[in-house]
Structures are given as structure tokens and as C-alpha cells.
Coordinates of C-alpha atoms in Angstrom, one line a residue:
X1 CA 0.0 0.0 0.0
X2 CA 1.1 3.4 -1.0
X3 CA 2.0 5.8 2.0
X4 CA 0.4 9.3 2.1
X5 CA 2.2 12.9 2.5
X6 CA 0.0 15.6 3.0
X7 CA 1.2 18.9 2.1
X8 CA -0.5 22.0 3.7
X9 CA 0.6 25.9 4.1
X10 CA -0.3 28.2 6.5
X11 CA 0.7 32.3 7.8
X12 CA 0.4 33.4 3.8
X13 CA 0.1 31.9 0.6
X14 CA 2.7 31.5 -2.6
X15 CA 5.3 29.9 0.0
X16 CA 6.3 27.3 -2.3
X17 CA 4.3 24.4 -1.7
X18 CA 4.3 23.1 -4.7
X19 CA 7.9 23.6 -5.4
X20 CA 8.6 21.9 -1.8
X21 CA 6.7 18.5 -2.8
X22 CA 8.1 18.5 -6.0
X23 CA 11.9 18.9 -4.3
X24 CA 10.4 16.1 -1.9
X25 CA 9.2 14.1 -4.0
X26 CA 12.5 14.6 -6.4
X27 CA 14.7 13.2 -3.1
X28 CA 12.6 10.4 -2.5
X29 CA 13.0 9.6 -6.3
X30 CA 16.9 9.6 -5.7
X31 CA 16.6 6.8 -3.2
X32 CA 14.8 4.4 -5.4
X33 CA 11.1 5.0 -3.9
X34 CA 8.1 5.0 -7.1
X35 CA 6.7 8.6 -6.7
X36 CA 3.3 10.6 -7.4
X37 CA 2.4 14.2 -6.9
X38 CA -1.4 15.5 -6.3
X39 CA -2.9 18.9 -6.1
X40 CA -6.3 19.7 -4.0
X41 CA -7.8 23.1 -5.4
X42 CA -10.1 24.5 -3.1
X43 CA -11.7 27.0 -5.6
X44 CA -15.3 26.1 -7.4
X45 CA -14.2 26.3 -10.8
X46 CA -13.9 22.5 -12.6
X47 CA -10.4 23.5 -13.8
X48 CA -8.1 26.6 -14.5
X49 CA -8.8 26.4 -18.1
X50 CA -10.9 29.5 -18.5
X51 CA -9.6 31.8 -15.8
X52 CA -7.2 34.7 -16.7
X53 CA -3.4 34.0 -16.4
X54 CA -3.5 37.2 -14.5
X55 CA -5.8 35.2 -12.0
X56 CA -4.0 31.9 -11.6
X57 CA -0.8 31.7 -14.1
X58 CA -0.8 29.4 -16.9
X59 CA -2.8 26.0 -17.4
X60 CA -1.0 22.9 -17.5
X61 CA -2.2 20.7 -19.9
X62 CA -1.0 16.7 -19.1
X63 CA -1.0 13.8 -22.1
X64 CA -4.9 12.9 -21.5
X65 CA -6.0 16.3 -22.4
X66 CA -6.7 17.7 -18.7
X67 CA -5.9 21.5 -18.0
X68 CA -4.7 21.9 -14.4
X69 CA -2.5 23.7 -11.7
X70 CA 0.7 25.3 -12.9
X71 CA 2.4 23.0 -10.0
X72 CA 1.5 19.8 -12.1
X73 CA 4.1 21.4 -13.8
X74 CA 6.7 21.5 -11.3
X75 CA 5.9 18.2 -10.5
X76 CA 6.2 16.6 -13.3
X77 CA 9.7 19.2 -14.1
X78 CA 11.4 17.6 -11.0
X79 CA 10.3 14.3 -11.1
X80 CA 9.8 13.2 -15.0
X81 CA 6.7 11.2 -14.2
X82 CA 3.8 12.5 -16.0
X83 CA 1.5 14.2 -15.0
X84 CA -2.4 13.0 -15.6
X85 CA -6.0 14.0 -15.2
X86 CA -6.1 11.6 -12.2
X87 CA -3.5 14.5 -10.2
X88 CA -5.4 17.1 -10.2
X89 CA -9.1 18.1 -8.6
X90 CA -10.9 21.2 -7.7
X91 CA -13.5 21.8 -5.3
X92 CA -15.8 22.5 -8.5
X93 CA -14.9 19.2 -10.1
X94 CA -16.0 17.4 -7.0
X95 CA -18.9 19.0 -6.4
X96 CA -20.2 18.6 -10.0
X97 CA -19.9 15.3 -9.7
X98 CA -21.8 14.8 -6.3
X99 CA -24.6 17.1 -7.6
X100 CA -25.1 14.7 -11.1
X101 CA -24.6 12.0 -8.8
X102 CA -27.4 12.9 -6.9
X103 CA -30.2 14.0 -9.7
X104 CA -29.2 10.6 -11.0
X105 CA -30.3 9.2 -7.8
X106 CA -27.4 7.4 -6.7
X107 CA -27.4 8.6 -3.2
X108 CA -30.7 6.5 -2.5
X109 CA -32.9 9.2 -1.3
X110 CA -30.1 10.2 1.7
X111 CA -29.3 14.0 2.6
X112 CA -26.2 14.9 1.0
X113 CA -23.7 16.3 2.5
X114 CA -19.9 17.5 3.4
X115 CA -19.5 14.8 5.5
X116 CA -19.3 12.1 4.8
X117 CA -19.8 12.9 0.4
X118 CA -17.4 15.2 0.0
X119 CA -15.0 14.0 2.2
X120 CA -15.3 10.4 1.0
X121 CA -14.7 12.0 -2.4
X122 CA -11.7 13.6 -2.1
X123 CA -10.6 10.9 -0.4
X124 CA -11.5 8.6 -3.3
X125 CA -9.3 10.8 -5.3
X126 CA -6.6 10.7 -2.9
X127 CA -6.3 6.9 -3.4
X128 CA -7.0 6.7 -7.1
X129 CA -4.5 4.5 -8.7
X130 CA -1.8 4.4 -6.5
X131 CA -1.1 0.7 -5.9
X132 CA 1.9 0.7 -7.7
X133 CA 3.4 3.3 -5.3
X134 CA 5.6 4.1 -2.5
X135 CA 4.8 7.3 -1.8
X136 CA 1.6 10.0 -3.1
X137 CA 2.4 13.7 -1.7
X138 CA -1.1 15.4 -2.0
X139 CA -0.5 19.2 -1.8
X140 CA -3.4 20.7 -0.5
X141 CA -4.0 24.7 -2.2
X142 CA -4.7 27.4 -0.2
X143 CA -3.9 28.5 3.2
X144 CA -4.8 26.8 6.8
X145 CA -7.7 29.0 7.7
X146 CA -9.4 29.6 4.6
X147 CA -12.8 28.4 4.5
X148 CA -12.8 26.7 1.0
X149 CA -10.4 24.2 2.0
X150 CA -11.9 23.0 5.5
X151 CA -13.5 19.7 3.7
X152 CA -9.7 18.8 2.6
X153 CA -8.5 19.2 5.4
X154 CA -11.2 16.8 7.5
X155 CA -10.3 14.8 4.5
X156 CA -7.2 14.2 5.4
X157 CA -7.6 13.7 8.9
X158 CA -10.1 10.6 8.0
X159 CA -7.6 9.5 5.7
X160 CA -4.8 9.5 8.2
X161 CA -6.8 7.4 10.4
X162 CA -8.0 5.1 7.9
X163 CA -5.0 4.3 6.8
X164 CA -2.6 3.8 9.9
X165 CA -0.3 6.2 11.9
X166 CA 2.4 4.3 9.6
X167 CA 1.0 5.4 6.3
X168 CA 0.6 8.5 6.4
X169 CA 2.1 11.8 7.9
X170 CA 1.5 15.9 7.8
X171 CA 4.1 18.2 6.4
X172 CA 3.5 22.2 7.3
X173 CA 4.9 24.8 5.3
X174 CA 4.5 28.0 7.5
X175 CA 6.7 31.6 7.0
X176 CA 9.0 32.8 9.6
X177 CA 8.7 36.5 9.1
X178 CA 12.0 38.8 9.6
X179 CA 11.0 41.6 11.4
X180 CA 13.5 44.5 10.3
X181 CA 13.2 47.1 12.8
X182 CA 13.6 44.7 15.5
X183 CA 16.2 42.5 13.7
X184 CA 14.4 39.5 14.7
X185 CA 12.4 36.4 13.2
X186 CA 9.0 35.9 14.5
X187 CA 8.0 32.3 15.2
X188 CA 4.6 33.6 16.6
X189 CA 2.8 32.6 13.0
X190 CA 4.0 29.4 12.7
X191 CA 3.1 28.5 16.0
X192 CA -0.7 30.1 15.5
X193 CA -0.4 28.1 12.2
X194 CA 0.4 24.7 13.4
X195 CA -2.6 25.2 16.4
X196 CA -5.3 26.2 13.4
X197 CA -4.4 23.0 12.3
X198 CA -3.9 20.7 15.0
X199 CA -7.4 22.2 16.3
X200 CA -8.8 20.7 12.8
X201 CA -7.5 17.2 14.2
X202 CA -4.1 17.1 11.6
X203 CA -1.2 17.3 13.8
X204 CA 1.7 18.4 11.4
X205 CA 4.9 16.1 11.9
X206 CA 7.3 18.2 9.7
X207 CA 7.3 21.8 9.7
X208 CA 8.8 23.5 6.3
X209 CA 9.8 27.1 7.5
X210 CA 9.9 29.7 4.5
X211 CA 12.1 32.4 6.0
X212 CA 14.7 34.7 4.3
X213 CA 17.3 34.8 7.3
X214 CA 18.6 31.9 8.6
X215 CA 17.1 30.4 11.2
X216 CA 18.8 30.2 14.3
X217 CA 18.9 27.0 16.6
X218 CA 16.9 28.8 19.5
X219 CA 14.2 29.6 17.2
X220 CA 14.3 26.4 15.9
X221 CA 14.3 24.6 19.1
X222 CA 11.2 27.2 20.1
X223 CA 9.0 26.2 17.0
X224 CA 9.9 22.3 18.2
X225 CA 8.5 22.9 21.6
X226 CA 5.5 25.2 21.0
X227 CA 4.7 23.0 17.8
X228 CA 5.0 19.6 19.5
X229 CA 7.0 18.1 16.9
X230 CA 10.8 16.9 17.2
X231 CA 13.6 19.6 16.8
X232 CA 14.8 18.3 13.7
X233 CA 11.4 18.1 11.8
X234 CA 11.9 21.7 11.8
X235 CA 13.1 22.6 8.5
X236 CA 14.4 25.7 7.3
X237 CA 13.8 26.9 3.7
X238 CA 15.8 29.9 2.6
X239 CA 15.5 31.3 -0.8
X240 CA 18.0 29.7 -3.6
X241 CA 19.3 30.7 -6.7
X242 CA 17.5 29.0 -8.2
X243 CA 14.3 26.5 -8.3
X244 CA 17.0 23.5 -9.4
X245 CA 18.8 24.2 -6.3
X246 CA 16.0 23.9 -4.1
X247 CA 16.5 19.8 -3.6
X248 CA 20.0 19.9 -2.5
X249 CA 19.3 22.7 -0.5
X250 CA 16.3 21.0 1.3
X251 CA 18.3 17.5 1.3
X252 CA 21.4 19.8 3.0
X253 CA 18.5 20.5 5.9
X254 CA 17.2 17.1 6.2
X255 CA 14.1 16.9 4.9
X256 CA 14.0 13.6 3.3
X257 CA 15.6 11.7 6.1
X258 CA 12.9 13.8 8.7
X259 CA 10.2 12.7 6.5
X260 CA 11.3 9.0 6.2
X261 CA 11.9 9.3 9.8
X262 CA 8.3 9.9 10.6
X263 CA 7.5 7.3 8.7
X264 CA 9.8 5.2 11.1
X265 CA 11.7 4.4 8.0
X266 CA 16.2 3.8 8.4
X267 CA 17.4 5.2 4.9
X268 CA 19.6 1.9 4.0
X269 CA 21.7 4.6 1.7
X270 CA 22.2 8.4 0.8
X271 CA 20.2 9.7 -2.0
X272 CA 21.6 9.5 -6.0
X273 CA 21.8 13.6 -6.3
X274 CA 24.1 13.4 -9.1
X275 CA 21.3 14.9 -12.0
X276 CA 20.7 17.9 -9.5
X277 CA 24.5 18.9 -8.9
X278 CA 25.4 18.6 -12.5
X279 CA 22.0 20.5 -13.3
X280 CA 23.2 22.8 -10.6
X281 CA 26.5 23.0 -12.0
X282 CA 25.4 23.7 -15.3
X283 CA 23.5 26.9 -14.2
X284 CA 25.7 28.6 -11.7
X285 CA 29.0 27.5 -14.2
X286 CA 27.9 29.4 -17.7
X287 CA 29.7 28.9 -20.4
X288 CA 28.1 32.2 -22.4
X289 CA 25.0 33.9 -22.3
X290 CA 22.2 34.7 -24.8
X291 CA 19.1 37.3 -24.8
X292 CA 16.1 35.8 -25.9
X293 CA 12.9 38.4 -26.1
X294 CA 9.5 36.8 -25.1
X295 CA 6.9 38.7 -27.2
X296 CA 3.4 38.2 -25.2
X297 CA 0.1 39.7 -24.1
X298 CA 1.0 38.4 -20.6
X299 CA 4.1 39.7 -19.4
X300 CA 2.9 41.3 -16.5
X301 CA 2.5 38.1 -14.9
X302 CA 5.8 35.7 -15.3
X303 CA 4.1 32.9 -13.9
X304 CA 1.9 33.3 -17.1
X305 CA 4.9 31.7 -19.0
X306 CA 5.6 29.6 -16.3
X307 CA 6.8 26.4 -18.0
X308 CA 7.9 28.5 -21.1
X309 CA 10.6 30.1 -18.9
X310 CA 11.4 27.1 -17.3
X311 CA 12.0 25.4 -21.0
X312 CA 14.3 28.1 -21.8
X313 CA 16.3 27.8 -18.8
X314 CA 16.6 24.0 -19.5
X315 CA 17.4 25.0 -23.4
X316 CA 20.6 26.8 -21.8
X317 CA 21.5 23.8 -19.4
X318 CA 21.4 21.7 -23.1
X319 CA 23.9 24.4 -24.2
X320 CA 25.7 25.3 -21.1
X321 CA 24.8 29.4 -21.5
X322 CA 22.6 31.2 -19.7
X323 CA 19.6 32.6 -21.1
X324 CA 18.2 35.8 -20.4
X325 CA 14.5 36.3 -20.8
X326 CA 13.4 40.0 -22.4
X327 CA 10.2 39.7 -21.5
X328 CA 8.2 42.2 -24.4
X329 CA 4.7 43.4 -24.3
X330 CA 3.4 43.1 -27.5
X331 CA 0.6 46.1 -27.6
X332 CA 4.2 47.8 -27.7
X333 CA 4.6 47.3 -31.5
X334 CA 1.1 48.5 -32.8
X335 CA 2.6 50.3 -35.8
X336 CA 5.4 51.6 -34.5
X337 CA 8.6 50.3 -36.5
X338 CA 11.1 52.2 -34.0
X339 CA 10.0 50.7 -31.2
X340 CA 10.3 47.1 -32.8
X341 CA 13.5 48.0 -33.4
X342 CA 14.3 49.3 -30.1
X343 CA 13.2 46.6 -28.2
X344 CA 14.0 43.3 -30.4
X345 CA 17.6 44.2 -32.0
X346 CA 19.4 43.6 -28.6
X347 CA 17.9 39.8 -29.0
X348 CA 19.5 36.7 -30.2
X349 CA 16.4 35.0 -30.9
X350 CA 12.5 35.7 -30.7
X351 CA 10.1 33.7 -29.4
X352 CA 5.6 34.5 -29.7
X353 CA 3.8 32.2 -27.1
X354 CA 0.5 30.8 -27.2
X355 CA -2.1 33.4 -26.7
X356 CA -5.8 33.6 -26.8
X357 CA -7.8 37.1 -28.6
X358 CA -6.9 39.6 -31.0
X359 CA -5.1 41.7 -28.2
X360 CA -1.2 42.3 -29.1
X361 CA -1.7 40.4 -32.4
X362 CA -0.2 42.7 -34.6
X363 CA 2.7 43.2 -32.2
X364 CA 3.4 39.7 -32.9
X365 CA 2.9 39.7 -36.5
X366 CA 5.7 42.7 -36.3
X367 CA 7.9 40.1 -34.8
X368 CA 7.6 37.8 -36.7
X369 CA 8.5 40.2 -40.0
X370 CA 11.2 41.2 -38.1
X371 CA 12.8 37.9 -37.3
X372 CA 11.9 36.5 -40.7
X373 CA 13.9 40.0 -42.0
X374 CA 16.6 40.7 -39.8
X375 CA 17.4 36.6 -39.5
X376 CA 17.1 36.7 -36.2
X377 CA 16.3 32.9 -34.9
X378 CA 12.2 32.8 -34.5
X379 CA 10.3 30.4 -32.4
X380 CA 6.6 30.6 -33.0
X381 CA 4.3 28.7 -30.3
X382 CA 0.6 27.7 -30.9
X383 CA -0.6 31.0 -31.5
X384 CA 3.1 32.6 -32.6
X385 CA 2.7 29.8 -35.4
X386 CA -0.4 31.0 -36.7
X387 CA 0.9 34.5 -37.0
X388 CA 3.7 33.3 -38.7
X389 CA 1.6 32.3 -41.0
X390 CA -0.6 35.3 -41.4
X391 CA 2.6 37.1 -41.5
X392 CA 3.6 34.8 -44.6
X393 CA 0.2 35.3 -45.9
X394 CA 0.5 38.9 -46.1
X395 CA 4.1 39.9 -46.9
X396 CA 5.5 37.0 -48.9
X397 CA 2.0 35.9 -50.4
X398 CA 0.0 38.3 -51.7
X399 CA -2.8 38.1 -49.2
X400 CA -3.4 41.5 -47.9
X401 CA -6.3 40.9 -46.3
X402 CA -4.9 37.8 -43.9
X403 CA -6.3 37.3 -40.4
X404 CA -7.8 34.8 -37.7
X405 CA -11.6 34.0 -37.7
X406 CA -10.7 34.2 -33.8
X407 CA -10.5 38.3 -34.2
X408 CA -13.6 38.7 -36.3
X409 CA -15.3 37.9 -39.7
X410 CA -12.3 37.9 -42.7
X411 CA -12.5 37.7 -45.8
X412 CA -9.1 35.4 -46.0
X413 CA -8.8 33.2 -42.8
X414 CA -5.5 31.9 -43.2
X415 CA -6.3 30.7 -39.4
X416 CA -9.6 29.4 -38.4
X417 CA -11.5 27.9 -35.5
X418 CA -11.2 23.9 -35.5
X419 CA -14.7 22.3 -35.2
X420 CA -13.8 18.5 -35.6
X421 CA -10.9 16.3 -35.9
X422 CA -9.4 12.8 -34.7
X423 CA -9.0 12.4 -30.9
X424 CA -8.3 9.7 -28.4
X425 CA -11.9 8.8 -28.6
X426 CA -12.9 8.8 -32.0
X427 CA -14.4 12.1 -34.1
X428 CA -14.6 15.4 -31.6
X429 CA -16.7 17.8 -32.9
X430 CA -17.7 21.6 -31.2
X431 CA -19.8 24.5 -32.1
X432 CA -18.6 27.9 -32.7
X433 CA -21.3 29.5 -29.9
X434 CA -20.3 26.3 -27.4
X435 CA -19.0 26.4 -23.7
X436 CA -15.5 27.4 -23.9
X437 CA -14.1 24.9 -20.8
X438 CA -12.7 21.7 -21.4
X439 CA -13.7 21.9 -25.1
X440 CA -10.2 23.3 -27.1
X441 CA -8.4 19.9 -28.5
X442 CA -5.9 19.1 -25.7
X443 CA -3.3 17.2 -24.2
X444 CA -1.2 14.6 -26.5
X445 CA -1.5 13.8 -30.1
X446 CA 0.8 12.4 -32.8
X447 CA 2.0 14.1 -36.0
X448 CA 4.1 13.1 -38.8
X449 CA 7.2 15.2 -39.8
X450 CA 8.5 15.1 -43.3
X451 CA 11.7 13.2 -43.5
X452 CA 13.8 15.7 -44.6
X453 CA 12.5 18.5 -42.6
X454 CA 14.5 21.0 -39.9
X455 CA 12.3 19.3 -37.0
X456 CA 12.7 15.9 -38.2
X457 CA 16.6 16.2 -37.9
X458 CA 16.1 18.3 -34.2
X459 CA 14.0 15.2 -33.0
X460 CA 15.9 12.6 -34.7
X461 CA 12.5 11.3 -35.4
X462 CA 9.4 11.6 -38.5
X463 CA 6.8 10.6 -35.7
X464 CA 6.1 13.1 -32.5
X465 CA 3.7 13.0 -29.8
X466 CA 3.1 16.5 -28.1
X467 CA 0.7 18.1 -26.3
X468 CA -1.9 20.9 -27.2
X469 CA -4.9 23.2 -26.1
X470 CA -6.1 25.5 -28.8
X471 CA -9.3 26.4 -30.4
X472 CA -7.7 27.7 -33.6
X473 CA -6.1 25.8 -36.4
X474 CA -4.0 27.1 -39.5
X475 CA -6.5 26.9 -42.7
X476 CA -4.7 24.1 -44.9
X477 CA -6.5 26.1 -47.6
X478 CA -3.9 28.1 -48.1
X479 CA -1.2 25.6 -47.8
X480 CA 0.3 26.2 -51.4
X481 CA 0.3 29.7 -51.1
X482 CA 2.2 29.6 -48.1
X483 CA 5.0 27.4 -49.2
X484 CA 5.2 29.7 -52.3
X485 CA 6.6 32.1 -49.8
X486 CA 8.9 29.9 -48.8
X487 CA 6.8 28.7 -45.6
X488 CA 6.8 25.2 -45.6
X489 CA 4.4 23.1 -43.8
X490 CA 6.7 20.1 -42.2
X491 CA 4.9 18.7 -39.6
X492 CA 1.1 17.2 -40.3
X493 CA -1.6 15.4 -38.3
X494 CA -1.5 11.8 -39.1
X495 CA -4.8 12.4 -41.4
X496 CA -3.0 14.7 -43.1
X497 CA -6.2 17.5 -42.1
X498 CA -4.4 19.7 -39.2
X499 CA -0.6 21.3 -39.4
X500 CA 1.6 20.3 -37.1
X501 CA 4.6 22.6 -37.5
X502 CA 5.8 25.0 -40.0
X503 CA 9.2 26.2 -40.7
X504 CA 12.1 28.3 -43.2
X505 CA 14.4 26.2 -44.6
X506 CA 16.2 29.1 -46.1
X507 CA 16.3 31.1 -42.5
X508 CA 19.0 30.4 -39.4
X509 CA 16.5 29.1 -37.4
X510 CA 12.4 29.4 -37.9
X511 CA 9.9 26.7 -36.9
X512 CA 6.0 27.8 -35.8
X513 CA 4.4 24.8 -33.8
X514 CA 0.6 24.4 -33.1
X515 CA 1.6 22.3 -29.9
X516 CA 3.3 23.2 -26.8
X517 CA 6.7 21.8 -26.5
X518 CA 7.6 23.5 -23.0
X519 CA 5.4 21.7 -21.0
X520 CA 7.0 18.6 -21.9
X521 CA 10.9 19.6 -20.9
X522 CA 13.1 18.8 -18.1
X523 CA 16.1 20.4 -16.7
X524 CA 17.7 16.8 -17.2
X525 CA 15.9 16.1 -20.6
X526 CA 15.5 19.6 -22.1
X527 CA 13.1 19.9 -25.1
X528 CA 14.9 18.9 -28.4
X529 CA 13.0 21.8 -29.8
X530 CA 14.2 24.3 -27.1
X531 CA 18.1 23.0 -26.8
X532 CA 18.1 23.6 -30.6
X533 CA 16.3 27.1 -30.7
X534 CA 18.9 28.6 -27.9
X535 CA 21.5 26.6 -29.8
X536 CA 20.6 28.8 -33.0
X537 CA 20.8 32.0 -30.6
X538 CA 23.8 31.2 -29.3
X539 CA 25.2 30.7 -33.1
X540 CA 23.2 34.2 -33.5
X541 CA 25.1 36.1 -30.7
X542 CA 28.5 35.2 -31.9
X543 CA 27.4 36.6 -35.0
X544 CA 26.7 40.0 -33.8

């Protein structure tokens, strides 16, 4: 039988929860245990797939096509198992499904109710498909205290006792604030923390203590007492580098062992760390650097980009350089050449995200002329492939008039909304005027790459599997017209009916894809796609 970490925060939220199971779950990895990370949303919506970025960062699509928590991310980043739709479940999602269950009648008549029917459903979820496991960290969202997540967290304390003192255990992640003016850290919030908690029956067993001085044995040895827990399940979590350090860092503290330990597990051996300390290596030990500008409608909010950035950085570990990041709003550009200029011609390389609405469009059309001009390597994702292509369509095709159906009635929609095509489950059809959640074609399909194509020699491969979530598809209509221009469609669905990826041959470095590769890399498996793009900008700055 699997054995259960729950993962809760308290004092404030963004400490890093997710980040600290993944580093967890990373170190349990290195000593040979089979590992699974799951995240408990508290909010009511099914999934984050039609919130704003500015609202909750990007949606992270997995292979079976579910959009979920940007942490699923970090999970799956640190750990290299893959994430599914099993991992992930709202307070929405589980409601929904009580409240069909019920006008179907499968409740028999009986009042429904938090407890025991919400409970015994996230607990359900909890234990989904875990057999073949050592461990499942569950991170709970949220902060101790808030009422959305009180049915998690009597979850979990019915779960602990279900399953044995043995089986399961609590970790804590609380902040230990520095107050400045009296040159102290406060342990007072921790403490209030930890008895919020213990008075909803989960006694934490490991405390994770986000603080940005270090934390001094007295303190420590205070939180132990007034926290009831030993002195060293008190864990200190400074602020690294960066996120790749964070597993040695927390390893250097003792987390794993303390964990293991409250498990009354003896570690037979240390941890294999050696990915982490040459990935480590790697970042702090540059051999170059390179500038890459991020052209979005986003840029306000990094974590917007969140797996993007992190697929970059991982591009530079391929290549040993660091990579800097310009990020670029694109409303910037409307029509103004001097400011394109100004802000792209310090880049070695330019890169259009995926997007959604008209907003910032013709920025990134502007990019794209310029990259295409100046040979600058481009890298068009999802949305920056179809404005490739309108870009092709108007400049090196004839086609004045070329736009998206997605900003509007056009009279040449060289990209257009997708209402059927092949999935996992046979034909999937939508309707123009249809709900907008869950209904874009997502998570992993295959494509065919032509043999002697760019991409096919960057994967070493003619057949791909990647991921996608978009609504919009490049109009195969204009296909010819397009490779006239010297735009040549190299990467097909398997059916031949949906482009896949487009691409230059005659430029450095151009490919548009309708997937997105970045939520497939790793720091220790980097995206062929991505080590080759910042391979092409590192080509570009030695040119400059």
C-alpha cells in the first residue's frame, strides 16, 4: 500500500508548496522510492482552463488532455513522471460530480452532504490509482484557515486514520517573518499556524519554515516545543538561486531523512543527487549567455509563461549558456517600427507564445516580420505559429487581407476555428457558440514530420507525440500559397487535415508549432526543440 504525505501551508500563501513537494518528491525519487504528486484546489471552478493567467498563471495541460494547476508542472519538471488528469481536482470538479450523482439518484434518497460525500470524495481521489506506489504527496491549495479548503482538510484527517499512523504523515509549510526594525524572526505565526491545524484534528509532523534569514537554533528549538514536533522536523527553507537548487538545498536541511523518519523508515543509503548537482552546475557554471525576447500579451505576470521560462532555462542547461528572458509586451509594437527595433535588436532570438484574442496580435505579426527579415532565430508557439503564417500570408504571399476568424469575420482566414478532428476517442466535434471549458483539443496527439525536414533532424524522429490546447487551427487552404513564400508546412496530423509545424528552410533558425513543446521539458531532458532554438541564438550572438 502506498503511504500518504499531505502537504498544507499556512501564515500566507505562494510559500512554495508546490515547489517543496516536488523537491520532496525529487529526493525520494533519488533513493529508489516510485513517486506521485497530487494537487487539491479548493476554488469552485472544474479547472483553471478558463480563468485569466493574470488570476492563476498558466494551465498545464498533461497527455490525456486535462488543463490543471501550474504546480503539475513542477511536478512533473522535477520528477519526470507525467502528470495525468487523475492529479489534479478542484472543489468544483467534485462538487459537480456529487450534484449529477445525486439527480441521478445514486445517493438512494439520503441527505447529501460534506461529511461524509465530500469527504469520501476527495478521499476517493486521494487513493486513485496508487497501488503501484511508494509514496503519493497530496498538496493541498490554499492556506490553513481559509474556508474553502476545510473539507480537505477533514479529508485528510479521515484518511490518516483510515490508513494507519504508519502510512501517512502531515508536512506544514508556515513563513517565519524577519522583522527588520527589530532585527528578529518571529515564530509567533508558525506557532498560531500549526494550532489552526492541530485544532482541525491534523497534527503536522514536519514543519517547512519559509524564512529569508537563517534560522537560528533557538528559534528552531522554540518552534519544536510550542509545535510539538521533534527539533529536527523543523526545516528551514531559505531562498536559492535558483528553483533546481532547491533539492540539495532541502536534502542539506534534512528533509527527506525527517520525512522518512516519521514514517519510522532507516534510509539503507544516501540519496543518488548526481542529475541535481550537475544540473546545478550547469546553471551557476555558464559557459556564455544569450538574450532571448518573449513577445506576449502576458508579461505582467511571469508565472503566465511559467513552463515556457522554465524550458528556456533548460534550453541553456542543453547548451551550457545562460539565457536571459526579455520579457516584451506586445501592444508595444502597434505600428510603430522604431519601437520594434528598439526593443527586439538587442535579442539573439524571438520567441511568440501561445495566446488567446486579438489583443497584441499585430505586435506579434511585427515580430515575426522582423525575425523573418533581420534573421534573427524565431520560435513561434501555438498562437506565434499562426501569426507566422498570417505574417507569410500577407508579406510573402499576396494576401493582404490575412487574419484569424478568432478576431472577427475575414474575408481570407489563413487561421480558423477547428470544429472536428481525430482524438483519443474517435471524431470530436464543437460549435462555434459552445461552452469554452474543457472543449479546445488538448493534451497529446501524434503528428508526422517530413523526412527531410528541420524538425525531423532536431528530434531525430518523423513521428512526435506533443501536447496541445487550442481552439484555432491554420486553414490548410492556403497551404500552397504559403509554401510559395517559402513557408513550408513540415509537420502534419497523421490524417493529413491539421498542421503540425511550420518552418524556413532558407532562414537560421524558424519553426511555428501548433503544440506546446515546453510543458514537456526537463532540466535533465530539455526539449529537443528548445536546446536547438537557444543553440541557433547562441550561433546568432557570436554573429553579432
Amino acid at each position: 500500500m502506498a503511504r500518504f504525505i499531505f502537504i498544507t501551508g499556512g501564515v500566507v500563501s505562494s510559500l512554495g508548496k508546490g515547489l517543496m513537494a516536488a523537491s520532496l518528491a525529487a529526493l525520494l525519487q533519488a533513493r529508489g522510492y516510485r513517486v506521485r504528486i497530487r494537487k487539491f484546489d479548493p476554488y469552485l471552478n472544474v479547472d483553471p482552463g478558463t480563468m485569466s493567467p493574470y488570476q492563476h498563471g498558466e494551465v498545464y495541460v498533461t497527455d490525456d488532455g486535462a488543463e490543471t494547476d501550474l504546480d503539475l508542472g513542477h511536478y512533473e519538471r522535477f520528477t519526470g513522471v507525467a502528470a495525468r488528469q487523475s492529479d489534479n481536482v478542484t472543489s468544483g470538479r467534485i462538487y459537480q460530480q456529487i450534484i449529477q450523482r445525486e439527480r441521478r439518484g445514486d445517493y438512494l434518497g439520503a441527505t447529501v452532504q460534506v461529511i461524509p460525500h465530500v469527504t469520501d470524495a476527495i478521499k476517493a481521489f486521494a487513493r486513485d490509482q496508487t497501488d503501484d506506489l511508494d509514496f503519493v504527496l497530496c498538496e493541498i491549495g490554499g492556506t490553513v484557515g481559509d474556508i474553502e479548503s476545510l473539507p480537505f482538510i477533514e479529508a485528510i484527517r479521515q484518511l490518516k486514520n483510515e490508513v494507519g499512523r504508519g502510512n501517512a504523515i502531515s508536512v506544514h509549510v508556515t513563513l517565519v517573518p524577519y522583522i527588520a526594525a527589530a532585527g528578529e524572526l518571529k515564530t509567533k505565526p508558525t506557532q498560531h499556524s500549526v494550532r489552526e491545524l492541530a485544532a482541525l484534528g491534523v497534527q503536522p509532523d514536519v514543519l517547512v519554515c519559509r524564512c529569508e534569514k537563517p534560522l537560528p537554533p533557538s528559534e528552531r528549538a522554540k518552534i519544536a516545543l510550542f509545535c510539538n514536533v521533534p527539533e529536527g522536523a523543523v526545516i528551514p527553507a531559505l531562498d536559492a538561486k535558483s528553483i533546481y537548487a532547491v533539492p540539495l538545498q532541502y536534502h542539506a536541511e534534512g528533509l527527506d531523512s525527517e520525512v522518512l523518519r516519521a514514517f519510522g523508515i532507516t534510509p539503507s543509503s544516501p540519496p543518488d543527487l548526481s542529475r541535481w548537482t550537475e544540473i546545478v552546475d550547469r546553471l551557476t557554471n555558464p559557459e556564455g549567455e544569450v538574450t532571448v525576447g518573449v513577445v506576449g500579451k502576458y508579461v505582467g505576470l511571469q508565472d503566465a509563461y511559467k513552463s515556457l521560462n522554465e524550458a528556456l532555462v533548460h534550453g541553456g542547461i542543453a547548451n551550457k549558456v545562460k539565457v536571459n528572458i526579455r520579457w516584451i509586451d506586445a501592444e508595444l509594437f502597434e505600428n510603430d517600427d522604431a519601437e520594434i527595433a528598439a526593443q527586439l535588436e538587442p535579442c539573439d532570438a524571438i520567441l511568440v507564445p501561445g495566446a488567446f484574442g486579438e489583443r497584441g496580435a499585430e505586435g506579434k505579426i511585427a515580430s515575426v516580420r522582423f525575425a523573418r527579415e533581420r534573421e534573427i532565430p524565431y520560435f513561434g508557439i501555438c498562437f506565434g505559429m499562426q501569426m507566422a503564417c498570417v505574417e507569410g500570408a500577407r508579406d510573402l504571399a499576396g494576401i493582404k487581407e490575412a487574419s484569424s476568424t478568432e478576431f472577427g469575420p475575414t474575408t481570407e482566414p489563413v487561421v480558423g476555428l477547428i470544429t472536428e478532428w481525430m482524438g483519443r476517442d474517435g471524431l470530436q466535434k464543437r460549435e462555434a457558440e459552445g461552452d469554452l471549458g474543457g472543449t479546445m483539443r488538448l493534451g497529446a496527439y501524434e503528428a508526422k514530420l517530413a523526412g527531410n525536414s528541420v524538425v525531423a533532424s532536431i528530434y531525430g524522429d518523423t513521428t512526435i507525440h506533443e501536447r496541445h490546447r487550442h481552439r484555432y487551427e491554420v486553414n490548410t487552404a492556403y497551404k500552397d500559397a504559403l509554401e510559395k513564400g517559402g513557408l513550408v508546412f513540415s509537420g502534419m496530423s497523421p490524417d493529413g487535415m491539421l498542421p503540425e509545424i511550420v518552418e524556413r528552410p532558407d532562414h537560421p533558425w524558424f519553426v511555428g508549432v501548433q503544440f506546446h513543446p515546453e510543458l514537456k521539458s526537463k532540466p535533465f531532458d530539455p526539449h529537443p526543440l528548445f536546446a536547438s532554438f537557444i543553440g541557433a541564438a547562441v550561433k546568432q550572438s557570436r554573429l553579432v
